[in-house]
Backbone as JSON, one array per atom type, in Angstrom:
{
  "sequence": "MDLPTDEILRKYVYGCHILHYHGIVDAYGHLSFRLSDSVFLMCRYMAPALVSSKEDMVIYKVENGEPIQQDAPKGFSERYIHSEIYKAYPGVRSVVHSHSLEVVPFSISPATPLRACFHMAGFLGTAVPVWDAATVYNEDPELSQTMLVRSSRMGASLAQALGAGQDGLPRNPVALMRGHGFVCTGDSIEMAISKCIYTAQNARVQLAAAGLAASVGGEVHTFNEREASDASMATIAGAAKPWPLWVAEVQNISLYKNRI",
  "N": [[106.9, 109.49, -25.42], [104.58, 111.39, -23.92], [102.83, 114.15, -25.26], [102.77, 117.65, -23.8], [100.32, 119.52, -22.09], [96.94, 120.74, -23.52], [96.95, 123.31, -23.16], [99.27, 124.31, -22.66], [99.92, 123.74, -25.66], [98.19, 124.92, -27.0], [98.83, 127.53, -25.97], [101.24, 127.74, -27.6], [100.89, 127.48, -30.44], [99.26, 129.64, -30.59], [101.66, 131.7, -30.15], [103.42, 131.28, -32.0], [101.45, 132.22, -34.22], [101.27, 134.42, -33.34], [104.23, 135.74, -33.09], [104.47, 135.88, -36.27], [102.28, 137.84, -37.24], [103.05, 140.09, -36.27], [105.33, 140.49, -37.64], [107.28, 139.55, -36.89], [108.74, 137.04, -37.21], [108.95, 135.51, -40.52], [108.4, 133.18, -43.19], [110.64, 132.09, -42.47], [112.14, 131.4, -39.28], [111.88, 131.24, -35.85], [110.09, 129.47, -32.74], [110.38, 128.29, -29.37], [109.76, 125.87, -27.02], [110.56, 125.29, -23.0], [110.07, 121.76, -21.57], [110.75, 120.88, -19.72], [113.73, 119.95, -17.68], [115.29, 118.36, -19.08], [113.91, 118.19, -22.13], [112.77, 120.11, -24.85], [110.09, 121.87, -26.52], [109.07, 122.37, -30.1], [108.05, 123.46, -33.14], [107.84, 121.29, -36.31], [109.38, 121.4, -39.18], [108.67, 124.2, -40.63], [106.57, 127.34, -41.91], [106.15, 129.61, -39.15], [103.16, 130.56, -39.07], [101.62, 128.89, -40.06], [101.82, 126.83, -38.2], [99.62, 124.75, -36.44], [98.39, 122.27, -35.02], [98.77, 119.38, -33.1], [100.25, 117.59, -34.58], [102.18, 119.17, -35.66], [104.17, 119.26, -33.77], [107.36, 118.63, -32.23], [109.14, 117.22, -30.16], [112.51, 118.03, -28.42], [115.88, 116.89, -27.11], [117.55, 118.67, -24.67], [119.8, 118.43, -24.08], [121.03, 117.23, -26.76], [120.15, 118.64, -28.89], [118.65, 117.03, -30.65], [115.7, 115.05, -31.76], [113.3, 113.47, -29.59], [111.87, 111.26, -30.39], [112.78, 108.72, -32.88], [111.0, 108.97, -35.44], [110.58, 111.41, -35.5], [109.36, 114.03, -37.37], [110.44, 116.04, -39.57], [112.77, 118.97, -38.67], [113.89, 122.08, -37.82], [116.61, 123.2, -39.26], [118.62, 124.74, -37.53], [117.6, 124.25, -34.53], [119.76, 124.34, -32.86], [120.22, 126.66, -31.63], [118.56, 126.93, -29.94], [118.81, 124.48, -28.33], [121.1, 124.97, -26.85], [120.76, 127.37, -25.98], [119.26, 126.33, -23.39], [120.55, 124.66, -22.5], [122.42, 126.15, -21.11], [121.22, 127.9, -19.59], [119.22, 127.6, -17.31], [116.98, 128.71, -16.82], [115.59, 130.0, -18.46], [112.83, 129.44, -20.11], [111.63, 129.71, -22.73], [112.58, 130.59, -26.0], [113.24, 132.31, -29.03], [114.03, 132.9, -32.61], [114.81, 135.06, -34.94], [114.81, 136.7, -38.02], [114.43, 139.67, -38.29], [113.8, 142.41, -39.89], [114.2, 144.87, -39.38], [115.87, 144.59, -37.21], [118.39, 143.57, -37.73], [120.4, 145.53, -39.55], [121.59, 146.45, -37.07], [123.03, 144.72, -36.54], [125.16, 144.6, -37.93], [126.57, 146.96, -37.6], [128.88, 147.95, -36.79], [129.57, 150.29, -34.6], [127.2, 151.57, -33.84], [125.35, 150.02, -31.65], [122.46, 148.58, -30.91], [120.32, 149.96, -28.55], [118.48, 150.66, -25.62], [115.92, 152.94, -25.89], [113.29, 153.61, -25.51], [110.68, 153.27, -23.45], [109.35, 150.55, -23.45], [111.32, 148.71, -23.87], [113.19, 148.57, -22.09], [114.66, 146.64, -21.12], [116.66, 146.07, -23.23], [118.76, 147.44, -22.14], [122.26, 149.14, -22.57], [123.19, 148.46, -24.58], [123.09, 146.06, -26.83], [124.39, 142.69, -27.01], [126.26, 141.33, -29.66], [126.8, 138.44, -31.55], [129.18, 137.03, -33.34], [129.42, 134.73, -35.7], [132.09, 134.16, -36.98], [133.7, 134.21, -35.09], [133.53, 131.31, -34.31], [134.31, 130.46, -37.35], [136.66, 130.97, -37.76], [137.72, 129.4, -35.84], [138.0, 127.22, -37.18], [138.0, 126.66, -40.13], [137.62, 125.28, -42.18], [134.69, 124.88, -41.81], [131.53, 125.18, -42.74], [130.62, 128.44, -44.23], [127.67, 129.7, -43.81], [126.69, 131.12, -42.22], [124.36, 130.13, -40.43], [123.48, 128.69, -37.46], [124.15, 125.75, -37.08], [124.76, 123.46, -35.54], [125.88, 121.93, -32.44], [127.98, 123.36, -31.55], [128.37, 125.73, -32.69], [125.79, 126.65, -31.65], [126.47, 126.67, -28.9], [128.41, 128.35, -29.14], [126.91, 131.41, -29.71], [125.19, 131.0, -27.46], [126.87, 131.73, -25.49], [127.42, 134.59, -25.91], [125.17, 135.7, -24.99], [125.94, 135.97, -22.33], [126.42, 135.37, -18.92], [123.81, 135.39, -16.35], [121.89, 135.69, -13.54], [120.23, 133.45, -11.13], [119.87, 131.34, -13.11], [119.24, 132.35, -15.31], [120.19, 134.26, -18.9], [122.6, 137.31, -18.96], [122.24, 139.06, -20.89], [118.71, 139.5, -22.2], [118.57, 139.47, -24.97], [120.07, 138.67, -27.97], [122.14, 139.79, -30.66], [122.47, 138.67, -33.9], [125.35, 138.47, -36.38], [124.47, 139.79, -39.52], [122.18, 138.02, -39.83], [120.24, 138.36, -37.89], [118.46, 137.83, -35.07], [118.34, 136.41, -31.33], [115.9, 135.72, -28.86], [115.2, 135.54, -25.38], [113.31, 134.11, -22.65], [111.52, 133.76, -19.38], [108.8, 132.34, -19.89], [106.64, 131.78, -22.97], [104.97, 133.96, -23.02], [106.59, 135.9, -22.41], [108.87, 136.12, -23.6], [107.88, 136.41, -26.33], [106.83, 138.85, -26.09], [108.88, 140.84, -25.26], [110.57, 140.29, -27.99], [108.96, 141.58, -29.47], [108.94, 143.98, -28.69], [111.8, 144.34, -28.73], [111.78, 144.71, -32.26], [110.13, 146.76, -31.95], [111.53, 149.01, -30.59], [113.89, 149.15, -32.25], [113.09, 149.91, -34.62], [112.57, 152.56, -33.71], [114.83, 153.62, -32.97], [116.52, 153.5, -35.41], [114.63, 155.79, -36.64], [114.79, 157.64, -34.81], [117.76, 158.14, -35.54], [117.44, 159.08, -38.04], [116.24, 161.4, -38.15], [118.47, 163.18, -36.3], [120.25, 163.12, -37.91], [119.81, 164.94, -39.77], [119.82, 167.04, -38.94], [122.34, 167.24, -37.55], [122.26, 166.68, -35.34], [121.99, 164.2, -32.01], [121.14, 161.09, -30.59], [118.93, 160.86, -28.05], [120.0, 157.98, -26.09], [118.29, 155.69, -23.35], [120.55, 155.88, -20.25], [122.19, 153.29, -18.16], [121.21, 153.15, -15.71], [118.26, 154.18, -16.15], [117.62, 152.42, -17.78], [117.74, 150.19, -16.64], [115.52, 150.41, -14.35], [113.6, 151.11, -16.17], [113.23, 148.77, -17.07], [112.53, 147.16, -14.77], [110.05, 148.38, -14.67], [108.66, 146.98, -16.21], [108.16, 144.27, -16.27], [106.47, 142.57, -15.9], [105.32, 142.65, -18.86], [103.79, 141.04, -20.68], [101.23, 140.62, -19.71], [99.29, 142.4, -20.04], [99.22, 142.78, -23.07], [98.98, 140.45, -24.41], [96.43, 138.9, -24.18], [95.49, 140.71, -26.03], [96.79, 140.63, -28.25], [96.38, 137.75, -28.83], [93.54, 137.93, -29.37], [93.92, 139.21, -31.97], [95.42, 137.37, -33.57], [93.26, 135.44, -33.56], [90.99, 136.8, -35.01], [91.89, 136.62, -37.92], [91.84, 134.63, -40.97], [94.07, 133.19, -41.89], [95.43, 132.07, -39.63], [95.37, 128.94, -37.93], [94.42, 127.27, -35.47], [94.0, 124.16, -33.88], [93.63, 123.14, -31.58]],
  "CA": [[106.68, 110.4, -24.86], [103.09, 112.22, -24.46], [102.73, 115.75, -25.31], [102.13, 118.41, -22.82], [98.61, 119.55, -21.89], [96.61, 121.42, -24.65], [97.01, 124.77, -22.63], [100.65, 124.76, -23.37], [100.38, 123.81, -26.94], [97.47, 126.09, -27.82], [99.65, 129.02, -26.08], [102.16, 127.48, -28.45], [100.52, 127.79, -31.8], [99.11, 131.29, -30.54], [102.44, 132.57, -30.16], [104.16, 131.29, -33.24], [100.86, 132.94, -35.07], [101.29, 136.17, -32.96], [105.19, 136.33, -33.97], [104.3, 136.3, -37.77], [101.44, 138.66, -37.38], [104.16, 141.55, -35.45], [107.03, 140.44, -38.3], [108.82, 138.68, -35.74], [108.99, 136.03, -38.51], [108.41, 135.16, -41.72], [108.56, 131.62, -43.18], [111.81, 131.41, -41.21], [112.32, 132.2, -37.79], [111.14, 130.1, -35.1], [109.43, 129.61, -31.19], [110.37, 126.68, -28.45], [109.17, 126.28, -25.28], [111.34, 124.39, -22.32], [109.09, 121.62, -21.03], [111.62, 120.28, -18.52], [115.23, 120.35, -17.84], [116.07, 117.87, -20.6], [113.41, 118.29, -23.07], [111.8, 121.45, -25.42], [109.3, 121.52, -27.77], [109.3, 122.82, -31.26], [107.41, 122.86, -34.3], [108.05, 120.92, -37.55], [109.93, 122.24, -40.36], [107.3, 124.88, -41.53], [106.49, 128.52, -41.5], [105.3, 129.41, -38.18], [102.33, 130.91, -39.25], [100.52, 127.68, -40.38], [101.64, 126.58, -37.09], [98.19, 124.35, -35.97], [98.03, 121.56, -34.46], [99.41, 118.54, -32.45], [100.63, 116.97, -35.74], [102.9, 119.81, -35.91], [105.43, 119.31, -32.87], [108.32, 117.87, -31.85], [110.22, 117.41, -28.47], [114.11, 117.65, -28.53], [116.49, 116.55, -25.9], [118.39, 119.64, -24.43], [121.32, 117.67, -24.47], [122.03, 117.71, -28.15], [118.95, 118.87, -29.56], [118.16, 115.91, -31.39], [114.39, 114.41, -31.17], [113.09, 112.11, -29.12], [111.63, 110.29, -31.66], [113.28, 108.69, -33.82], [110.48, 108.99, -36.43], [110.01, 112.48, -35.97], [109.31, 114.71, -39.03], [111.74, 117.16, -40.35], [113.07, 119.94, -37.96], [115.01, 123.16, -38.17], [118.34, 123.01, -38.87], [118.89, 125.61, -36.27], [117.44, 124.05, -33.63], [120.57, 124.18, -31.54], [120.19, 127.7, -30.74], [117.42, 126.81, -28.68], [119.31, 123.73, -27.31], [122.46, 125.33, -26.2], [120.51, 128.22, -24.76], [118.43, 125.71, -22.31], [121.71, 123.78, -21.38], [123.49, 126.94, -20.26], [120.81, 128.75, -18.74], [118.03, 126.53, -16.81], [115.98, 129.4, -16.01], [114.87, 130.11, -19.69], [111.71, 128.67, -20.29], [111.22, 129.9, -24.13], [113.39, 130.8, -27.01], [112.66, 133.14, -30.43], [114.96, 133.23, -32.98], [114.2, 136.06, -35.66], [115.73, 137.15, -38.7], [113.34, 141.03, -38.52], [115.01, 143.63, -41.1], [114.6, 146.24, -38.19], [117.02, 144.54, -36.23], [119.57, 143.37, -38.42], [121.29, 146.09, -39.28], [122.41, 146.84, -36.15], [124.05, 143.46, -36.11], [126.49, 144.58, -38.93], [127.17, 148.48, -37.29], [129.31, 147.9, -34.67], [129.52, 151.96, -33.91], [125.94, 151.73, -33.78], [124.51, 149.31, -30.8], [121.13, 148.88, -30.45], [120.25, 149.66, -27.15], [117.19, 150.96, -24.86], [115.4, 154.24, -26.18], [111.83, 153.93, -25.18], [110.12, 152.56, -22.19], [108.89, 149.05, -23.27], [112.3, 148.04, -23.94], [114.41, 148.9, -21.27], [115.49, 145.06, -20.83], [118.02, 145.9, -23.98], [120.16, 148.11, -21.76], [122.76, 150.28, -23.13], [124.23, 147.6, -25.67], [122.79, 144.56, -27.01], [125.71, 141.9, -27.47], [126.38, 141.03, -31.15], [127.12, 137.46, -31.9], [129.3, 136.75, -34.84], [129.88, 133.4, -36.39], [133.15, 134.22, -37.71], [134.18, 133.6, -34.25], [133.72, 129.7, -35.12], [134.76, 130.15, -38.23], [138.27, 131.34, -37.55], [138.93, 128.29, -35.52], [137.91, 125.69, -37.99], [138.29, 127.55, -41.55], [136.83, 124.29, -42.98], [133.45, 125.22, -41.89], [130.56, 125.71, -44.24], [130.43, 129.76, -43.64], [126.58, 129.62, -44.16], [126.11, 132.62, -40.9], [123.54, 129.64, -39.86], [123.43, 127.53, -36.25], [123.35, 124.19, -37.53], [125.68, 122.25, -34.49], [126.11, 122.38, -30.55], [129.31, 123.92, -31.4], [127.45, 126.99, -33.04], [124.74, 126.82, -30.45], [126.74, 126.83, -27.47], [129.46, 129.6, -29.08], [126.03, 132.06, -29.51], [124.54, 131.43, -26.04], [127.63, 132.47, -24.11], [127.2, 135.79, -26.11], [124.03, 136.37, -23.9], [126.64, 136.34, -20.96], [125.63, 134.73, -17.34], [123.55, 136.78, -14.74], [121.53, 135.43, -12.18], [119.27, 132.77, -11.06], [119.74, 130.63, -14.29], [118.87, 133.56, -16.46], [121.59, 135.39, -19.38], [122.89, 138.62, -18.19], [121.39, 139.77, -21.56], [117.62, 138.51, -22.76], [118.54, 139.28, -26.24], [121.71, 138.9, -28.71], [122.02, 140.12, -32.28], [123.46, 137.57, -34.71], [125.81, 139.5, -37.56], [124.21, 139.4, -40.72], [121.49, 137.28, -39.79], [119.1, 138.41, -37.04], [118.67, 137.97, -33.25], [117.67, 135.77, -30.65], [115.3, 136.43, -27.49], [114.55, 134.94, -24.29], [111.89, 134.77, -21.46], [110.96, 133.13, -18.76], [107.75, 131.96, -20.45], [106.36, 132.27, -24.0], [104.46, 135.63, -23.47], [107.65, 137.18, -22.15], [109.7, 135.81, -24.93], [107.57, 137.16, -27.65], [106.54, 140.21, -25.34], [110.4, 140.87, -25.67], [110.89, 139.93, -29.29], [108.04, 142.56, -30.43], [109.93, 145.36, -28.28], [113.12, 144.51, -29.54], [111.69, 145.24, -33.1], [110.02, 148.5, -32.2], [112.88, 149.69, -30.32], [115.26, 149.1, -33.33], [112.29, 151.34, -35.44], [112.6, 154.09, -33.06], [116.22, 153.96, -33.01], [116.7, 153.94, -36.72], [113.79, 156.42, -36.97], [116.01, 158.78, -34.23], [118.95, 158.71, -35.97], [117.61, 159.71, -39.4], [116.1, 162.76, -37.25], [119.65, 163.4, -35.83], [121.38, 163.14, -38.71], [119.18, 165.45, -40.83], [119.77, 168.45, -38.04], [123.48, 167.44, -36.86], [122.2, 166.19, -33.69], [122.19, 163.02, -31.55], [120.17, 160.1, -29.93], [119.68, 160.63, -26.21], [119.18, 157.05, -25.47], [118.54, 155.29, -22.07], [121.74, 155.11, -19.64], [122.31, 151.95, -17.51], [120.21, 153.27, -14.52], [117.4, 154.26, -16.76], [117.34, 151.11, -19.12], [117.55, 148.88, -15.67], [114.44, 150.94, -13.89], [112.45, 150.8, -17.15], [113.06, 147.17, -17.37], [111.99, 146.44, -13.71], [108.58, 148.5, -14.4], [107.43, 146.11, -17.19], [108.92, 142.87, -15.76], [105.14, 141.58, -16.47], [105.09, 143.32, -19.82], [103.0, 140.72, -21.37], [100.09, 140.24, -18.91], [98.37, 143.45, -20.51], [99.03, 142.6, -24.62], [98.88, 139.22, -24.39], [95.23, 138.74, -24.6], [94.81, 141.59, -27.54], [97.95, 139.71, -29.46], [95.81, 136.36, -29.35], [92.29, 138.24, -29.95], [93.99, 139.19, -33.42], [95.47, 136.3, -34.89], [91.99, 134.64, -33.7], [90.49, 136.83, -36.28], [92.72, 135.95, -39.21], [91.62, 133.41, -41.54], [95.18, 132.44, -42.22], [95.84, 131.4, -38.77], [94.55, 128.11, -37.31], [94.81, 126.97, -34.25], [92.78, 123.08, -33.92], [94.41, 122.46, -30.02]],
  "C": [[105.39, 111.2, -24.82], [103.42, 113.95, -24.67], [102.41, 116.09, -24.11], [100.94, 118.63, -22.67], [98.52, 120.67, -23.2], [96.61, 122.72, -24.16], [98.3, 124.96, -23.09], [100.46, 125.04, -24.83], [99.36, 124.59, -27.47], [98.05, 127.33, -27.76], [101.03, 128.87, -27.39], [102.13, 128.3, -29.7], [100.01, 129.34, -31.78], [100.41, 131.75, -30.6], [103.07, 132.16, -31.28], [103.27, 132.37, -34.38], [100.94, 134.47, -34.81], [103.04, 136.96, -33.44], [105.33, 136.74, -35.87], [103.49, 137.59, -37.99], [102.44, 140.06, -36.95], [105.36, 141.45, -36.66], [108.02, 140.38, -37.83], [109.72, 137.9, -36.94], [108.34, 136.16, -39.25], [107.76, 133.18, -41.91], [109.64, 131.19, -42.92], [111.54, 132.12, -40.08], [111.66, 130.84, -36.99], [111.04, 129.9, -33.48], [110.01, 128.22, -30.65], [109.78, 127.0, -27.08], [110.05, 125.08, -24.18], [110.17, 123.69, -21.68], [109.58, 120.66, -19.85], [113.1, 120.56, -18.53], [115.86, 119.73, -18.73], [115.76, 117.82, -21.7], [112.77, 119.43, -23.38], [111.0, 120.96, -26.57], [109.15, 123.08, -28.57], [108.2, 122.42, -32.34], [107.97, 122.09, -35.46], [108.39, 121.78, -38.38], [108.69, 123.17, -41.17], [107.26, 126.18, -40.96], [105.65, 128.77, -40.42], [103.81, 129.91, -38.09], [100.84, 129.72, -39.57], [100.58, 126.69, -39.62], [99.99, 125.75, -36.74], [97.53, 123.38, -34.89], [98.99, 120.56, -33.8], [100.48, 117.87, -33.28], [102.34, 117.65, -35.87], [103.97, 120.12, -34.93], [105.92, 118.16, -32.6], [108.82, 118.23, -30.84], [111.36, 116.76, -28.7], [114.62, 117.59, -27.22], [117.23, 117.87, -25.93], [119.75, 119.33, -24.64], [122.43, 117.8, -25.7], [121.55, 117.7, -29.19], [118.41, 117.94, -30.76], [116.67, 115.29, -30.85], [114.4, 113.33, -30.51], [112.78, 110.89, -29.39], [112.15, 109.96, -32.56], [112.65, 108.78, -35.07], [110.1, 110.22, -36.57], [110.15, 113.04, -37.14], [110.64, 116.2, -38.79], [111.66, 118.29, -39.36], [113.36, 121.23, -38.44], [116.11, 123.23, -38.0], [119.25, 123.65, -37.68], [118.27, 125.42, -34.93], [118.27, 124.16, -32.56], [120.9, 125.64, -30.84], [119.47, 127.44, -29.91], [117.96, 125.43, -27.43], [120.03, 123.73, -26.32], [122.29, 126.3, -25.33], [119.77, 127.48, -23.62], [119.35, 125.6, -21.95], [122.44, 124.91, -20.75], [122.69, 127.78, -19.32], [119.42, 128.39, -18.32], [116.86, 127.49, -16.32], [115.42, 130.3, -17.12], [114.01, 129.13, -20.05], [111.09, 129.01, -21.87], [112.21, 130.64, -24.88], [112.98, 131.72, -28.21], [114.14, 133.25, -30.89], [114.23, 133.79, -34.5], [114.79, 136.7, -36.6], [115.01, 138.81, -39.33], [114.41, 141.73, -39.12], [115.25, 144.65, -40.47], [115.7, 145.97, -37.61], [118.21, 144.04, -36.8], [120.63, 144.19, -38.57], [122.15, 146.82, -38.27], [123.11, 145.88, -35.63], [125.35, 143.58, -37.11], [126.84, 146.17, -38.89], [127.69, 148.43, -36.39], [129.67, 148.97, -33.92], [128.46, 152.22, -33.73], [124.87, 150.84, -33.38], [123.27, 149.5, -30.77], [121.1, 148.73, -28.72], [118.96, 150.49, -26.67], [117.01, 152.61, -24.94], [114.17, 154.63, -26.2], [111.39, 152.83, -24.22], [110.13, 150.88, -21.97], [110.18, 148.42, -23.7], [113.17, 148.15, -23.38], [115.45, 147.59, -20.98], [116.69, 144.99, -21.78], [119.24, 146.26, -23.29], [120.71, 148.96, -22.52], [123.24, 149.87, -24.57], [123.87, 146.48, -25.6], [124.12, 143.93, -27.65], [125.42, 141.63, -29.05], [127.33, 139.75, -31.2], [127.78, 137.08, -33.58], [130.14, 135.71, -35.05], [131.19, 133.52, -36.89], [134.21, 134.07, -36.54], [134.44, 131.82, -33.99], [134.71, 129.56, -36.15], [136.36, 130.49, -38.02], [138.95, 130.21, -36.97], [138.65, 127.12, -36.12], [137.59, 126.52, -39.16], [137.3, 126.17, -42.34], [135.33, 123.96, -43.0], [132.74, 125.5, -42.78], [130.18, 127.42, -43.55], [128.86, 129.99, -44.01], [125.87, 130.87, -43.11], [124.74, 131.26, -40.03], [124.14, 128.88, -38.77], [123.39, 126.28, -36.74], [124.31, 122.78, -36.19], [125.41, 122.69, -33.28], [126.98, 123.26, -30.86], [128.93, 125.62, -31.83], [126.77, 127.93, -32.05], [125.32, 127.52, -29.57], [127.6, 128.62, -27.62], [127.92, 130.77, -28.76], [125.63, 131.88, -27.84], [125.18, 131.93, -25.3], [127.78, 133.8, -24.59], [126.2, 136.21, -25.36], [124.52, 136.61, -22.52], [125.71, 135.83, -19.68], [125.39, 135.67, -16.51], [123.16, 135.73, -13.87], [120.3, 134.24, -12.35], [118.84, 131.61, -12.74], [119.51, 131.37, -15.65], [120.5, 134.28, -16.73], [121.23, 136.16, -18.71], [121.82, 139.33, -19.41], [119.89, 138.9, -22.14], [117.8, 138.24, -24.35], [120.33, 139.59, -26.87], [121.18, 139.03, -30.16], [123.39, 139.21, -32.8], [124.04, 138.08, -36.01], [125.25, 139.02, -38.73], [123.17, 138.66, -40.87], [120.26, 137.13, -39.18], [119.1, 138.31, -36.0], [117.69, 136.93, -32.41], [117.01, 136.13, -29.26], [115.02, 135.4, -26.53], [113.81, 135.32, -23.48], [111.96, 133.82, -20.79], [109.56, 131.79, -18.75], [107.33, 132.4, -21.78], [105.93, 133.3, -24.53], [105.82, 136.26, -23.24], [108.83, 137.1, -23.13], [109.61, 136.23, -26.11], [107.4, 138.45, -27.39], [107.96, 140.98, -26.14], [111.13, 140.97, -27.37], [110.02, 141.38, -29.92], [108.67, 143.98, -30.2], [110.78, 145.72, -28.87], [112.81, 145.35, -31.02], [111.37, 146.66, -32.96], [111.02, 149.73, -31.86], [113.7, 150.17, -31.52], [114.05, 150.54, -34.35], [112.5, 152.22, -35.18], [113.69, 154.53, -33.3], [116.55, 154.34, -34.02], [115.91, 155.17, -36.83], [114.64, 158.2, -36.24], [117.0, 159.3, -35.0], [119.01, 159.3, -37.2], [117.41, 161.09, -38.82], [117.93, 163.55, -37.16], [120.33, 163.87, -36.74], [121.08, 164.09, -39.49], [119.17, 167.07, -40.15], [121.24, 168.52, -37.74], [123.3, 167.23, -35.52], [122.4, 165.14, -33.14], [121.14, 162.63, -30.69], [120.22, 159.85, -28.88], [118.9, 159.19, -26.15], [119.14, 156.93, -24.08], [120.22, 155.23, -21.37], [120.87, 154.12, -18.64], [121.24, 152.17, -16.28], [118.98, 153.42, -15.34], [116.72, 153.26, -17.62], [116.61, 150.24, -17.88], [115.93, 149.28, -15.18], [113.02, 150.42, -14.96], [111.92, 149.25, -17.21], [112.12, 146.38, -16.37], [110.0, 146.66, -13.64], [107.75, 147.89, -15.02], [108.02, 145.35, -17.24], [107.41, 142.22, -16.25], [104.69, 141.9, -17.64], [104.35, 142.71, -20.6], [101.63, 140.21, -21.07], [98.96, 141.25, -19.4], [98.05, 143.04, -22.11], [98.42, 141.71, -25.02], [97.35, 138.75, -24.75], [94.8, 139.49, -25.76], [95.64, 141.04, -28.66], [96.89, 138.41, -29.55], [94.33, 136.64, -29.81], [93.11, 138.59, -31.54], [94.49, 138.07, -34.14], [94.27, 135.15, -34.71], [91.34, 134.84, -35.06], [90.8, 137.06, -37.47], [92.29, 134.72, -39.83], [92.71, 132.65, -41.5], [95.75, 131.56, -41.06], [95.05, 130.54, -37.88], [95.11, 127.44, -36.08], [93.79, 125.83, -33.89], [93.36, 122.52, -32.46], [93.33, 123.08, -29.21]]
}
């Protein structure tokens, strides 16, 4: 099967670099892009910052998360995060999985949900859902309890946590993964990455505000449902302005190579 256009591949490589530059991924974490109803693209098993060429790309089946080519290079064991989200939500075009240390604390603090508290992150709503791998482990105690999503069964459970929305999109574009990280969806590479960056920024703001509030016995004034919804609609094209800047930033750092 032929690879997609150079334009898409070039954008994908920049996306991997941007995620690393902004601390959303390190050696771990990954970005994918849907090519059609039946297949999606990811890089091979490597640090996103080092993705650079067509040889780094692997095309997978949405149906089962397996590569199209039998001799494909080694891929990520957690690719089922992506395949099952694409299977459940046909409107999703791009998925990011992150281990952001700014976000992880909210995945293990049930009394303090991650929620929108500044205008660029209205899409987070009033409580980001948290998926717990233990829900699957409880059904089958014989499973290896690594917290990793290494099967379609685990991926489908995670995808369900996003909730059914409209137009083939999930109700929640972001879901946290207990003690692991988070997953973020978008209708384009740019939007998925934008939401990742602003999710991490919102987490920093919320943690800082919680510290301030605790020092004086106060509380954090987060967005209500109407504010979160309206803020989300106001920034629906939130990647259009920053994307050229983000690309320029990674173009000028020698670590990142885009040979497409």
